[in-house]
Each structure stands twice: as C-alpha cells, then as structure tokens.
Short mmCIF file of C-alpha atoms in Angstrom, two decimals:
data_model
loop_
_atom_site.label_atom_id
_atom_site.label_comp_id
_atom_site.label_asym_id
_atom_site.label_seq_id
_atom_site.Cartn_x
_atom_site.Cartn_y
_atom_site.Cartn_z
CA MET A 1256 24.60 -9.95 2.14
CA SER A 1257 24.63 -10.82 5.45
CA ASN A 1258 24.56 -7.57 7.65
CA ALA A 1259 28.57 -7.83 8.80
CA THR A 1260 29.72 -7.59 4.72
CA GLN A 1261 27.73 -4.81 4.15
CA SER A 1262 28.51 -0.90 3.92
CA PRO A 1263 28.48 0.80 6.56
CA LEU A 1264 26.25 2.81 7.28
CA PRO A 1265 26.11 6.97 7.51
CA SER A 1266 25.76 7.58 10.90
CA ALA A 1267 22.62 8.87 12.27
CA ASP A 1268 24.16 11.23 14.92
CA HIS A 1269 25.01 13.92 13.70
CA PRO A 1270 21.27 15.94 12.19
CA ASP A 1271 22.77 19.10 11.45
CA VAL A 1272 24.41 16.79 8.42
CA ALA A 1273 21.17 15.44 6.79
CA ALA A 1274 20.28 18.78 7.14
CA ARG A 1275 22.70 21.19 5.41
CA LEU A 1276 23.38 17.68 2.66
CA ARG A 1277 19.34 18.33 1.58
CA GLU A 1278 19.62 22.17 1.71
CA ALA A 1279 22.28 20.51 -1.35
CA LEU A 1280 20.50 18.62 -2.84
CA LEU A 1281 17.29 21.17 -3.33
CA ALA A 1282 19.71 24.03 -4.11
CA ALA A 1283 20.86 21.62 -7.06
CA SER A 1284 16.61 20.80 -8.18
CA PHE A 1285 17.42 16.44 -6.47
CA THR A 1286 13.47 16.29 -6.02
CA ALA A 1287 11.38 13.78 -8.02
CA ASP A 1288 9.87 16.69 -10.48
CA GLY A 1289 14.25 18.09 -10.58
CA LEU A 1290 14.80 13.92 -11.85
CA LEU A 1291 11.17 14.18 -14.15
CA ASP A 1292 12.30 17.02 -15.59
CA LEU A 1293 16.12 16.14 -16.75
CA LEU A 1294 15.21 12.16 -17.53
CA GLY A 1295 12.49 12.39 -19.53
CA ALA A 1296 9.40 10.07 -18.76
CA PRO A 1297 10.55 7.63 -21.23
CA ALA A 1298 13.80 6.88 -19.09
CA TYR A 1299 12.59 8.09 -15.34
CA ALA A 1300 9.55 5.08 -16.37
CA ALA A 1301 12.76 3.23 -16.81
CA LEU A 1302 13.93 3.38 -13.38
CA ALA A 1303 11.33 1.23 -11.42
CA ARG A 1304 11.59 -1.19 -14.24
CA SER A 1305 15.68 -2.45 -12.56
CA GLU A 1306 16.47 -0.16 -16.50
CA THR A 1307 19.56 2.54 -15.84
CA VAL A 1308 20.52 2.21 -19.50
CA PRO A 1309 18.30 5.82 -20.42
CA ALA A 1310 19.87 7.12 -17.01
CA LEU A 1311 23.04 7.52 -17.62
CA ARG A 1312 22.75 8.01 -20.81
CA ALA A 1313 20.82 11.25 -19.51
CA THR A 1314 23.26 12.14 -17.05
CA ARG A 1315 26.56 12.57 -18.86
CA GLY A 1316 27.07 15.94 -18.61
CA ASP A 1317 28.59 18.25 -15.39
CA THR A 1318 25.83 19.49 -13.98
CA PRO A 1319 25.30 20.19 -10.47
CA LEU A 1320 22.13 17.36 -10.63
CA GLU A 1321 23.61 15.08 -13.39
CA THR A 1322 26.45 14.79 -10.77
CA LEU A 1323 23.96 14.25 -7.90
CA VAL A 1324 21.95 11.41 -9.32
CA ARG A 1325 24.93 9.53 -11.24
CA LEU A 1326 26.09 10.35 -6.81
CA PHE A 1327 23.13 8.82 -5.01
CA LEU A 1328 20.35 7.37 -7.29
CA LEU A 1329 22.17 5.33 -9.86
CA GLN A 1330 26.00 4.79 -7.46
CA GLN A 1331 28.09 5.35 -10.21
CA PRO A 1332 31.56 7.56 -8.43
CA VAL A 1333 32.26 10.04 -9.37
CA PRO A 1334 35.17 12.79 -9.40
CA TYR A 1335 35.55 14.98 -6.18
CA ALA A 1336 36.11 17.76 -8.05
CA ARG A 1337 33.02 18.40 -9.25
CA VAL A 1338 31.19 17.32 -6.35
CA GLN A 1339 32.72 19.58 -4.07
CA ASP A 1340 30.55 22.10 -5.15
CA VAL A 1341 27.80 20.93 -5.05
CA LEU A 1342 27.67 19.57 -1.93
CA PRO A 1343 29.01 19.75 1.95
CA VAL A 1344 31.73 17.03 0.95
CA HIS A 1345 34.01 16.99 3.99
CA ALA A 1346 31.34 16.72 6.29
CA CYS A 1347 29.70 13.90 3.78
CA VAL A 1348 32.52 11.53 3.66
CA GLU A 1349 33.07 12.69 8.09
CA THR A 1350 29.72 11.11 8.75
CA GLY A 1351 29.85 8.51 5.92
CA TRP A 1352 27.36 9.82 3.10
CA LEU A 1353 30.10 9.83 1.18
CA THR A 1354 32.76 7.57 0.62
CA ARG A 1355 37.02 7.93 -1.22
CA ALA A 1356 36.05 5.54 -4.38
CA GLY A 1357 40.01 6.12 -6.47
CA ALA A 1358 42.42 8.79 -5.57
CA ASP A 1359 40.43 11.50 -7.83
CA ASP A 1360 36.70 9.72 -7.01
CA ILE A 1361 34.49 9.20 -4.66
CA ALA A 1362 31.13 7.60 -3.92
CA ALA A 1363 27.53 7.22 -1.61
CA THR A 1364 27.81 4.39 0.88
CA VAL A 1365 23.68 4.29 0.05
CA ASP A 1366 21.66 4.97 -2.52
CA VAL A 1367 19.11 8.15 -1.23
CA ARG A 1368 15.91 8.44 -4.47
CA PRO A 1369 14.06 11.80 -3.95
CA PHE A 1370 9.91 11.36 -3.50
CA GLY A 1371 7.01 13.91 -3.24
CA GLY A 1372 5.40 13.81 -0.46
CA PRO A 1373 1.16 14.21 -0.35
CA ASP A 1374 1.62 17.62 0.17
CA GLY A 1375 4.26 18.35 -2.96
CA GLU A 1376 6.90 17.89 0.29
CA ASP A 1377 10.81 17.42 -1.32
CA TRP A 1378 10.99 13.45 0.67
CA PHE A 1379 14.32 11.49 0.36
CA ILE A 1380 14.09 7.52 0.96
CA VAL A 1381 17.32 6.57 2.04
CA SER A 1382 17.84 2.47 1.20
CA ASP A 1383 21.32 -0.01 0.28
CA LEU A 1384 23.45 0.63 -2.87
CA GLY A 1385 22.13 -0.58 -5.71
CA CYS A 1386 18.04 -0.87 -3.30
CA ALA A 1387 16.93 2.15 -5.00
CA VAL A 1388 15.93 0.91 -8.50
CA GLY A 1389 14.34 -1.68 -9.43
CA GLY A 1390 14.10 -3.51 -5.39
CA ALA A 1391 16.89 -6.96 -4.41
CA GLY A 1392 17.09 -7.19 -7.91
CA GLY A 1393 19.23 -5.38 -8.33
CA VAL A 1394 21.45 -6.53 -5.08
CA GLY A 1395 21.13 -10.45 -6.86
CA SER A 1396 20.57 -13.29 -4.52
CA SER A 1397 23.21 -12.26 -1.57
CA ALA A 1398 20.54 -9.73 -0.24
CA GLU A 1399 19.39 -11.49 3.17
CA GLY A 1400 19.95 -8.07 5.51
CA VAL A 1401 18.78 -6.05 2.16
CA VAL A 1402 16.78 -2.33 3.43
CA LEU A 1403 15.24 -1.77 0.65
CA GLY A 1404 13.70 2.05 -1.26
CA VAL A 1405 9.96 2.98 -1.85
CA GLY A 1406 8.41 0.00 -5.13
CA GLY A 1407 4.54 -0.87 -5.64
CA ALA A 1408 3.69 -2.34 -2.54
CA SER A 1409 4.84 0.51 -0.36
CA THR A 1410 3.47 3.68 -2.34
CA THR A 1411 0.82 1.63 -2.43
CA LEU A 1412 -0.02 1.10 1.22
CA ALA A 1413 0.76 4.57 2.09
CA GLY A 1414 -2.04 5.53 -0.31
CA ILE A 1415 -4.61 3.37 1.03
CA THR A 1416 -3.69 4.84 4.25
CA VAL A 1417 -6.27 6.47 6.30
CA ARG A 1418 -5.21 10.05 6.19
CA THR A 1419 -6.57 11.87 10.03
CA PRO A 1420 -5.12 13.14 12.58
CA VAL A 1421 -4.29 11.01 14.92
CA SER A 1422 -2.36 10.78 18.33
CA ALA A 1423 0.06 7.35 18.07
CA ALA A 1424 0.44 5.45 14.62
CA LEU A 1425 2.36 2.50 14.97
CA ASP A 1426 4.77 1.29 11.72
CA LEU A 1427 4.95 -2.46 12.11
CA GLY A 1428 8.53 -3.73 9.40
CA THR A 1429 9.24 -0.41 9.17
CA GLY A 1430 12.88 -0.66 5.92
CA SER A 1431 12.92 2.53 4.80
CA GLY A 1432 10.82 4.41 6.56
CA ILE A 1433 8.35 5.28 3.78
CA GLN A 1434 5.55 4.78 5.74
CA ALA A 1435 6.85 6.19 8.88
CA LEU A 1436 7.71 8.95 6.84
CA HIS A 1437 4.11 9.92 5.70
CA ALA A 1438 2.77 9.88 9.71
CA VAL A 1439 5.39 12.21 11.18
CA ARG A 1440 2.79 14.76 9.15
CA HIS A 1441 -0.51 13.60 11.23
CA ALA A 1442 0.17 11.79 13.96
CA THR A 1443 1.88 13.44 17.03
CA ARG A 1444 3.87 9.81 18.56
CA VAL A 1445 5.39 8.08 15.86
CA THR A 1446 6.21 4.39 16.77
CA ALA A 1447 8.58 2.49 13.81
CA THR A 1448 9.55 -1.19 14.51
CA ASP A 1449 11.68 -3.79 12.70
CA LEU A 1450 13.51 -7.32 13.23
CA ASN A 1451 16.17 -5.44 11.20
CA PRO A 1452 18.29 -3.00 13.62
CA ARG A 1453 19.18 -1.87 9.51
CA ALA A 1454 16.50 -1.21 8.74
CA LEU A 1455 15.66 1.16 11.55
CA HIS A 1456 18.88 2.80 10.97
CA ILE A 1457 17.99 3.63 7.45
CA THR A 1458 14.86 4.51 8.57
CA ALA A 1459 16.07 7.65 10.81
CA LEU A 1460 18.32 7.90 7.72
CA THR A 1461 15.44 8.71 6.03
CA LEU A 1462 13.11 11.00 8.40
CA ALA A 1463 16.61 13.18 8.75
CA LEU A 1464 17.48 13.88 5.08
CA SER A 1465 13.82 14.23 4.82
CA GLY A 1466 12.98 16.93 6.83
CA ALA A 1467 11.19 15.34 9.19
CA PRO A 1468 10.32 15.12 12.87
CA ALA A 1469 11.55 11.51 14.44
CA ALA A 1470 10.30 8.64 15.27
CA ASP A 1471 10.86 6.25 18.51
CA LEU A 1472 12.42 3.48 16.91
CA ARG A 1473 12.35 -0.56 18.06
CA GLU A 1474 13.80 -3.65 17.14
CA GLY A 1475 11.74 -6.61 16.85
CA SER A 1476 9.35 -8.53 15.50
CA LEU A 1477 6.26 -8.24 15.01
CA PHE A 1478 4.65 -6.77 18.33
CA GLU A 1479 7.25 -7.20 20.45
CA PRO A 1480 8.48 -4.53 20.89
CA VAL A 1481 5.23 -2.95 21.53
CA ARG A 1482 4.82 -2.85 25.50
CA ASP A 1483 1.25 -4.35 26.55
CA ASP A 1484 0.25 -1.59 27.58
CA GLU A 1485 0.16 0.19 24.64
CA THR A 1486 -2.07 0.98 22.33
CA PHE A 1487 -2.80 2.84 18.86
CA ASP A 1488 -4.66 5.36 16.46
CA LEU A 1489 -2.97 3.62 13.66
CA ILE A 1490 -1.29 0.54 13.02
CA VAL A 1491 0.50 0.65 9.28
CA SER A 1492 2.49 -2.66 7.75
CA ASN A 1493 3.80 -3.60 5.01
CA PRO A 1494 5.15 -6.57 6.16
CA PRO A 1495 7.28 -9.16 4.61
CA PHE A 1496 4.69 -11.71 3.42
CA VAL A 1497 6.11 -13.38 0.41
CA ILE A 1498 5.16 -16.94 1.72
CA SER A 1499 7.83 -19.09 0.99
CA PRO A 1500 9.91 -22.07 1.79
CA GLY A 1501 12.17 -20.54 4.79
CA ALA A 1502 13.25 -16.69 6.02
CA ARG A 1503 16.22 -16.82 3.66
CA LEU A 1504 15.12 -12.54 2.15
CA THR A 1505 14.75 -10.63 5.40
CA TYR A 1506 13.70 -8.76 3.31
CA ARG A 1507 10.75 -10.00 2.73
CA ASP A 1508 10.11 -13.24 3.75
CA GLY A 1509 8.46 -13.33 7.21
CA GLY A 1510 10.08 -16.65 8.40
CA MET A 1511 6.62 -18.10 9.09
CA GLY A 1512 4.88 -21.19 7.13
CA GLY A 1513 2.19 -19.95 5.03
CA ASP A 1514 0.33 -17.52 5.72
CA ASP A 1515 0.86 -17.20 9.21
CA LEU A 1516 2.94 -14.07 9.29
CA CYS A 1517 -0.06 -11.93 7.99
CA ARG A 1518 -2.54 -13.40 10.20
CA SER A 1519 0.16 -13.79 13.21
CA LEU A 1520 0.13 -9.29 12.28
CA VAL A 1521 -4.18 -9.17 11.61
CA GLN A 1522 -5.58 -11.26 15.19
CA GLY A 1523 -2.79 -9.39 16.76
CA ALA A 1524 -3.27 -5.71 15.61
CA GLY A 1525 -7.13 -5.18 17.50
CA GLU A 1526 -6.17 -5.59 20.39
CA ARG A 1527 -3.46 -2.63 19.64
CA LEU A 1528 -6.59 -0.34 18.47
CA ASN A 1529 -8.08 2.18 19.98
CA VAL A 1530 -11.11 2.28 19.25
CA GLY A 1531 -11.98 3.32 16.19
CA GLY A 1532 -8.49 3.45 15.11
CA PHE A 1533 -7.56 1.50 11.82
CA ALA A 1534 -5.15 -0.84 11.59
CA GLN A 1535 -4.03 -1.07 6.81
CA PHE A 1536 -1.81 -4.39 6.00
CA LEU A 1537 -0.73 -5.73 2.66
CA ALA A 1538 -0.82 -9.43 2.61
CA ASN A 1539 -0.89 -12.59 0.66
CA TRP A 1540 -2.69 -15.61 1.97
CA GLN A 1541 -3.15 -19.00 0.43
CA HIS A 1542 -5.93 -20.31 -1.24
CA VAL A 1543 -5.91 -23.65 -0.37
CA GLU A 1544 -7.90 -26.79 -1.92
CA GLY A 1545 -11.89 -27.67 0.24
CA GLU A 1546 -11.03 -24.45 1.42
CA ASP A 1547 -12.79 -21.60 0.81
CA TRP A 1548 -10.22 -18.07 0.54
CA GLN A 1549 -12.70 -15.26 2.33
CA ASP A 1550 -13.58 -18.08 5.03
CA ARG A 1551 -10.21 -18.49 5.59
CA LEU A 1552 -9.80 -14.21 5.61
CA ARG A 1553 -12.45 -14.32 8.07
CA SER A 1554 -11.26 -16.15 10.57
CA TRP A 1555 -7.71 -13.25 11.14
CA VAL A 1556 -10.16 -10.28 12.15
CA PRO A 1557 -10.20 -9.98 15.34
CA ARG A 1558 -13.42 -9.50 17.71
CA GLY A 1559 -14.25 -6.06 18.03
CA CYS A 1560 -13.14 -5.07 14.45
CA ASP A 1561 -14.85 -4.32 11.45
CA ALA A 1562 -13.06 -5.43 8.50
CA TRP A 1563 -12.96 -4.26 4.32
CA ILE A 1564 -10.61 -6.84 2.61
CA VAL A 1565 -9.78 -6.11 -0.56
CA GLN A 1566 -8.18 -9.67 -2.67
CA ARG A 1567 -6.55 -7.32 -5.94
CA GLU A 1568 -4.67 -10.82 -7.72
CA VAL A 1569 -5.00 -13.72 -7.88
CA GLN A 1570 -1.28 -16.02 -8.81
CA ASP A 1571 -1.37 -19.52 -9.50
CA ILE A 1572 1.46 -21.71 -7.56
CA THR A 1573 3.89 -21.85 -11.00
CA GLN A 1574 3.60 -17.43 -11.40
CA TYR A 1575 3.63 -16.68 -7.60
CA ALA A 1576 7.30 -18.97 -7.33
CA GLU A 1577 8.82 -17.31 -10.51
CA LEU A 1578 7.99 -13.57 -9.74
CA TRP A 1579 9.82 -14.27 -6.05
CA LEU A 1580 12.66 -16.17 -7.61
CA ARG A 1581 13.31 -14.17 -10.51
CA ASP A 1582 12.60 -10.51 -7.63
CA ALA A 1583 15.74 -11.53 -5.55
CA GLY A 1584 17.64 -12.31 -9.68
CA ASP A 1585 17.95 -16.21 -8.85
CA HIS A 1586 16.87 -16.75 -12.15
CA GLN A 1587 20.21 -14.90 -13.06
CA GLY A 1588 22.39 -17.46 -11.58
CA ASP A 1589 22.68 -20.85 -11.59
CA PRO A 1590 20.51 -22.29 -13.48
CA ALA A 1591 20.62 -25.85 -11.53
CA GLU A 1592 20.18 -24.12 -8.08
CA TYR A 1593 17.24 -21.75 -9.91
CA ARG A 1594 16.14 -25.73 -10.77
CA ALA A 1595 16.60 -26.52 -7.42
CA ARG A 1596 14.66 -23.62 -5.70
CA TYR A 1597 11.84 -23.70 -8.26
CA ASP A 1598 11.08 -27.03 -6.72
CA ALA A 1599 11.49 -25.67 -3.00
CA TRP A 1600 8.56 -23.75 -3.69
CA LEU A 1601 6.69 -26.05 -5.18
CA ASP A 1602 7.58 -28.35 -2.46
CA GLU A 1603 6.46 -26.51 -0.46
CA PHE A 1604 2.96 -25.41 -1.89
CA GLU A 1605 1.75 -29.46 -2.29
CA ALA A 1606 2.64 -29.96 1.07
CA ARG A 1607 0.00 -27.70 2.21
CA LYS A 1608 -1.93 -28.26 -0.69
CA VAL A 1609 -2.03 -24.03 -1.44
CA LYS A 1610 -3.29 -24.05 -5.09
CA ALA A 1611 -3.09 -20.08 -5.81
CA VAL A 1612 -1.78 -17.18 -3.82
CA GLY A 1613 -4.00 -14.08 -3.38
CA PHE A 1614 -2.41 -11.09 -2.64
CA GLY A 1615 -4.72 -7.45 -1.16
CA TRP A 1616 -5.64 -5.25 1.34
CA ILE A 1617 -6.68 -5.68 5.44
CA THR A 1618 -8.71 -2.92 6.33
CA LEU A 1619 -9.37 -3.23 10.67
CA ARG A 1620 -11.45 -0.17 12.27
CA ARG A 1621 -11.96 -0.38 16.01
CA THR A 1622 -15.65 -0.51 16.42
CA ALA A 1623 -17.85 0.36 20.09
CA SER A 1624 -19.95 -1.85 18.16
CA ASP A 1625 -21.36 -5.75 19.58
CA GLU A 1626 -21.65 -6.81 15.09
CA PRO A 1627 -18.85 -5.71 13.89
CA THR A 1628 -19.52 -6.02 9.77
CA ILE A 1629 -16.54 -7.81 7.32
CA THR A 1630 -16.45 -7.13 4.35
CA LEU A 1631 -14.22 -8.76 1.59
CA GLU A 1632 -14.43 -8.24 -1.98
CA GLU A 1633 -12.70 -9.56 -5.25
CA TRP A 1634 -11.90 -5.57 -6.92
CA PRO A 1635 -8.50 -6.58 -9.38
CA HIS A 1636 -10.05 -3.73 -10.94
CA PRO A 1637 -7.87 -0.09 -11.52
CA VAL A 1638 -8.41 1.96 -8.69
CA GLU A 1639 -7.63 6.20 -8.40
CA GLN A 1640 -4.65 6.66 -5.80
CA PRO A 1641 -4.55 8.00 -2.73
CA LEU A 1642 -7.79 5.72 -0.96
CA GLY A 1643 -7.08 6.82 2.30
CA ASP A 1644 -10.66 9.16 2.25
CA THR A 1645 -12.35 6.47 0.17
CA ILE A 1646 -11.52 3.71 3.24
CA ARG A 1647 -12.28 5.81 5.72
CA ALA A 1648 -16.02 6.68 4.09
CA HIS A 1649 -16.40 2.84 3.97
CA PHE A 1650 -16.56 2.67 7.62
CA GLU A 1651 -18.57 5.49 7.99
CA ARG A 1652 -21.52 4.03 5.81
CA VAL A 1653 -21.40 0.67 7.61
CA ASP A 1654 -21.26 2.99 10.41
CA TYR A 1655 -24.53 4.43 8.85
CA LEU A 1656 -26.22 0.84 7.43
CA ARG A 1657 -25.57 -0.82 10.93
CA GLY A 1658 -27.65 2.22 12.26
CA HIS A 1659 -30.53 1.88 9.71
CA ASP A 1660 -33.44 -0.74 9.55
CA ASP A 1661 -34.99 -0.74 6.54
CA ALA A 1662 -37.62 1.13 8.02
CA ALA A 1663 -35.13 3.97 9.01
CA LEU A 1664 -33.82 3.51 5.39
CA LEU A 1665 -36.55 4.28 4.17
CA ALA A 1666 -38.04 7.16 5.93
CA ALA A 1667 -33.47 8.53 4.77
CA ARG A 1668 -32.61 10.86 1.87
CA PHE A 1669 -29.53 10.67 -0.36
CA ARG A 1670 -28.41 12.07 -2.98
CA LEU A 1671 -26.72 10.38 -5.68
CA ALA A 1672 -22.48 10.57 -4.83
CA ALA A 1673 -20.44 12.79 -6.94
CA GLU A 1674 -18.49 11.76 -9.93
CA VAL A 1675 -21.14 8.86 -10.51
CA VAL A 1676 -22.73 8.50 -14.23
CA GLN A 1677 -25.73 5.32 -16.15
CA GLU A 1678 -25.00 3.75 -18.62
CA GLN A 1679 -26.96 1.84 -20.41
CA VAL A 1680 -26.38 -1.66 -22.58
CA GLY A 1681 -28.50 -2.94 -24.99
CA LEU A 1682 -28.87 -3.81 -28.96
CA PRO A 1683 -29.38 -1.17 -30.76
CA GLY A 1684 -33.96 0.00 -31.64
CA ALA A 1685 -34.63 -2.43 -28.39
CA GLU A 1686 -37.33 0.07 -27.06
CA ASP A 1687 -35.50 -1.18 -23.13
CA PRO A 1688 -32.20 -2.17 -21.83
CA GLU A 1689 -30.98 -5.34 -21.61
CA HIS A 1690 -28.77 -4.11 -18.60
CA VAL A 1691 -28.64 -0.56 -16.47
CA VAL A 1692 -25.12 -0.12 -14.97
CA LEU A 1693 -23.82 3.49 -12.76
CA ARG A 1694 -20.18 3.59 -12.57
CA GLN A 1695 -18.43 5.58 -10.42
CA ASN A 1696 -14.95 8.16 -12.05
CA ARG A 1697 -13.49 8.06 -8.64
CA GLY A 1698 -12.14 6.12 -5.58
CA MET A 1699 -12.43 2.45 -6.37
CA ARG A 1700 -14.52 2.52 -9.52
CA ARG A 1701 -16.59 0.64 -9.08
CA ALA A 1702 -20.07 -0.49 -12.09
CA THR A 1703 -23.06 -2.03 -9.81
CA LYS A 1704 -26.24 -2.91 -11.83
CA VAL A 1705 -29.28 -2.27 -10.80
CA ASP A 1706 -33.35 -1.92 -13.08
CA THR A 1707 -35.16 0.24 -13.71
CA VAL A 1708 -36.45 0.60 -10.29
CA GLY A 1709 -32.91 1.48 -8.82
CA ALA A 1710 -31.87 3.51 -11.73
CA GLY A 1711 -34.56 5.56 -11.42
CA PHE A 1712 -34.32 6.29 -8.01
CA ALA A 1713 -30.82 6.75 -7.84
CA GLY A 1714 -31.10 9.58 -10.22
CA VAL A 1715 -33.75 10.98 -8.45
CA CYS A 1716 -31.98 11.26 -5.50
CA ASP A 1717 -30.52 15.05 -4.70
CA GLY A 1718 -31.63 15.19 -0.88
CA SER A 1719 -35.05 16.59 -1.21
CA LEU A 1720 -37.06 13.63 -0.80
CA SER A 1721 -37.18 10.62 1.40
CA ALA A 1722 -36.65 7.75 0.07
CA GLY A 1723 -40.03 6.09 0.92
CA ARG A 1724 -41.22 9.25 -0.99
CA ILE A 1725 -39.47 8.60 -3.91
CA LEU A 1726 -40.09 4.89 -4.64
CA ASP A 1727 -44.19 6.31 -3.74
CA ALA A 1728 -44.11 8.26 -7.27
CA ILE A 1729 -41.81 5.64 -8.94
CA ALA A 1730 -44.77 2.57 -7.79
CA GLN A 1731 -47.65 5.13 -9.46
CA LEU A 1732 -45.28 5.59 -12.45
CA VAL A 1733 -44.70 1.85 -13.71
CA GLY A 1734 -48.11 0.58 -12.02
CA GLU A 1735 -46.85 -0.93 -9.15
CA ASP A 1736 -47.91 -1.38 -5.80
CA PRO A 1737 -46.59 0.63 -3.96
CA VAL A 1738 -45.90 -1.46 -0.14
CA LEU A 1739 -44.93 -4.77 -2.06
CA LEU A 1740 -42.51 -2.16 -3.77
CA ARG A 1741 -41.01 -0.48 -0.44
CA ASP A 1742 -40.62 -3.82 1.12
CA ARG A 1743 -38.36 -4.96 -1.95
CA THR A 1744 -36.78 -1.82 -2.88
CA PRO A 1745 -34.73 -0.99 1.08
CA ALA A 1746 -31.88 -4.08 0.45
CA GLN A 1747 -31.43 -2.70 -3.42
CA ILE A 1748 -31.08 1.04 -1.65
CA ARG A 1749 -28.09 0.07 1.56
CA LEU A 1750 -26.06 -2.12 -1.76
CA LEU A 1751 -26.24 1.61 -3.55
CA VAL A 1752 -25.01 2.93 -0.12
CA GLU A 1753 -22.29 0.58 1.05
CA GLN A 1754 -21.00 0.63 -2.73
CA GLY A 1755 -21.14 4.00 -1.69
CA PHE A 1756 -22.82 5.74 -5.17
CA LEU A 1757 -25.81 7.00 -2.57
CA GLU A 1758 -24.36 9.27 0.73
CA PRO A 1759 -26.85 8.97 3.19
CA ALA A 1760 -27.99 13.12 2.80
#
C-alpha cells in the first residue's frame, strides 16, 4: 500500500477536536484498564496475536465502551446513531477522525489503541487501519508505507530507556510516536524524525490525542534531519532493523545492505551525544562465518562512548526469514511468490556468509574518560521491565570501577544489593555444596557462581567493614594466607560489583 493510496489521515491542525475526542474516550473508559475489564485477559491477550474474534464476541452489546472498541480498535463500522451520543461525531467527521460508511454507519479512518503510561497516564496510540492489533500481518504484504501501532519491540525499548530529566531528546524513526510520547514526560525538548511523512503526521496525532506536549517533527533518514551543531542528552531508536533483501516495507526494512543501517545508527550517535548522555537502540546484527559477533559489535561503538550490548536472541537464517515473511503476511499469499521471496532471503544471506542473526539492545553513554568500557553479553533469560534504572546503575558502576584499582577496592566498603538470594547446589548429605550461586530477583535477574570465599564475603557485606578487613577475617577463619587472599579476590569483587550484586556503601 503506497502512501498515495492509503486512506486520508485526520487533520493534525485541530488540537481542540483531538482534546474533545480524548475527553469522550476517557468518559467511556476507553483506556487500557477499561479494555482489560471489558474483554477479559484471554481476549485482551489474543489481540496481541492478531486474533480479534474473542474481542468481537465480547463487544456485541451497545454500551459506549463496546461501541468504541469496535470502532477504533477492531475497525468495524458502527451505527451513526449509537456513536453520536458518545463522541463529537460532527467535528470528528469534519476533521477526518471518522468517515461515513454507507447510509447509517460511521467508521474510523485510523486505529486508536489505549495505552497505559508508566505513571498511570491514559495515552492513545494512533496507527494506520489494521495496525493496532497484531502488527502489519493484519494488512498483508501491501503494507509498504504503513505506520504500525504499539508492538513488542517498541514497548521493550520504552522499558529499557533511561528516564532521567534531560534538556533535549531525539527519537529517530518515530513511527506512531510511542518513544516521543514517553520522552516528552522528562525532556524539555523532543525532536522526532522519520523517513515516512505519514509517520510524522501520525505521531502528531498520537501526542495530541494523548494530551501530551507537541514534539519537533522532522522528515528524513537517520541523522539527516539533525543539524550539525545539535546535540542531545538522550537518543532512542527502534529502527527498521530487519536484515532483508531490498527495502520493500518501510516500517521494518532498513534499505541498506545487511546490518549496515544499525551500524550507521550506532556509529553516528556518539558525536551527537552530550557528555553523560545516553543513546539506546534495538538492533539486529549478522553472525558471519569466521567472525565473532562480539568483535563485530565492538567495532560499531563510536569513540568516546561506553557501551553495554545485550544479545537477547539468536535465530538461524531460516527461522529469521520465516519470522519476517510471516510478519508481512506473505505466507497467506501466492505460494510460488512466498517461495521466491524465501529463496531471495537465503540468497542474500549466503552471499554475505551469514549463518544467523542476533537481536538485542545497544546502549551507549558518552563519557569524558580516556578509557571507555565496552560490555557485551548474551542474556536470553527473563528480565524485569522497566529496566531504565538498572541500565543507568550499570553505567554508574562502570564509572566506579574505572576509578578504583584493586587497592582502592580493598579499602572500600560494600553492601549486598537488595533482592539477592544465595542458592547451594550439591548432592544430598554432602558436607560442602558443589556450587554456590548468587541470584538477583530484580532487574536483569542475574545468577552467578561464586566460591565459598565469594559467598562468605558477599554475605558479610553490610557497609560496616572494608573489603580488606572482611577478607582478613575470612582468611583467619579458613586458615588461608591473608596476603594471598587479598591478592586473588579483587577480580571476584569487581565482577560482583559490575553485575550489581554488590553496591558501594
């Protein structure tokens, strides 16, 4: 579906109508909580899987909320007479939010999905018809210029973003505006860019309907709309990171070869960050034969930036191709065309010697240090969202460890982080456990193996004694040379601090 043939969008020049529409939606409890109460958890969850039948069954009545769900979320025409008591219909038709559908019905021109903000705000995410539920699969493979609603990737990025008050934030590739909507809560000035002018229009609608301040909306690719002298305290992007042959679908395909778009985005962020500022991205990266993926990603990190890169998932090239062919609904079309497109993906990967594709999070922080720290890891395990505070704390610990050599660590005092428990693994009845594991129940929910000295040390850390004095006491207890123990333990302390098990007191 090209931009020229997509349905006309509501006007963004009538904030008064958007405000009246918002009031009407709230009055009818057309909110995230209201939807859950009306539909029930199973039908609500089914929407995320592109399944609308349970929600349609739950909205067969004629209450205002049922009417609005069918109209704005399920794209069903509803009787004009039923809507006129719920919405300012005349104003909504005049400004393009609604349109006549036959003699007696009214239909929405865009999808509107209620979304709960982090502090209980009632927001509304606007997207193209067919995109509020289950992504682009609902509109099929003709979705070239389509603007999607909220998906798993966008909520993940919103959850991992560091939320400290800042002067200037940049949302690259804003889409339907969900990242900009979060950013206007804690940034004095928000700039949102997108290659697709339709996305910028929809972002303006999302902000207006959510009762949020406006953003500075600019058309262009990547950093092109950003002036050379502009810098930011926060840059976020859920880019079109899919590694695909060609750039058929604007909302997901980057249009550069392989993972070049994600690399360009990461490399270009450093010079546009203020010192102490964060840049946070979702990305895909290639696993190339004969090349370590960590070395590949390390080469992306711009000079002057600390980095924390977390690989959350790896798919072989067949799984990856199938995932995105299904995302676009290609599997529902002509079988011969589907096979040809599948073949094209595998040809592309074969030519680039790609054996798998990784997905994860990339966080940069501009540092004044001459020795930036780059941390890369695989962490496919469940985490506790939101993670913004956890990510900010990681970089604070990086600063701490960079400023403390082993002697300074031994002189310092530490405290065991909250929500850390100790597990012992071994044969029943054995005198000593085979493994001692420290486990976090918050944030990244890490687990790490420690030896008996490490476990004893962590257990005693309450901020009252220096690390060196604790080690001296342990040495006396286990009959070990305290000098040797002081010599070999700082590396373990450093790891426990880096991973958040111990906090400087």
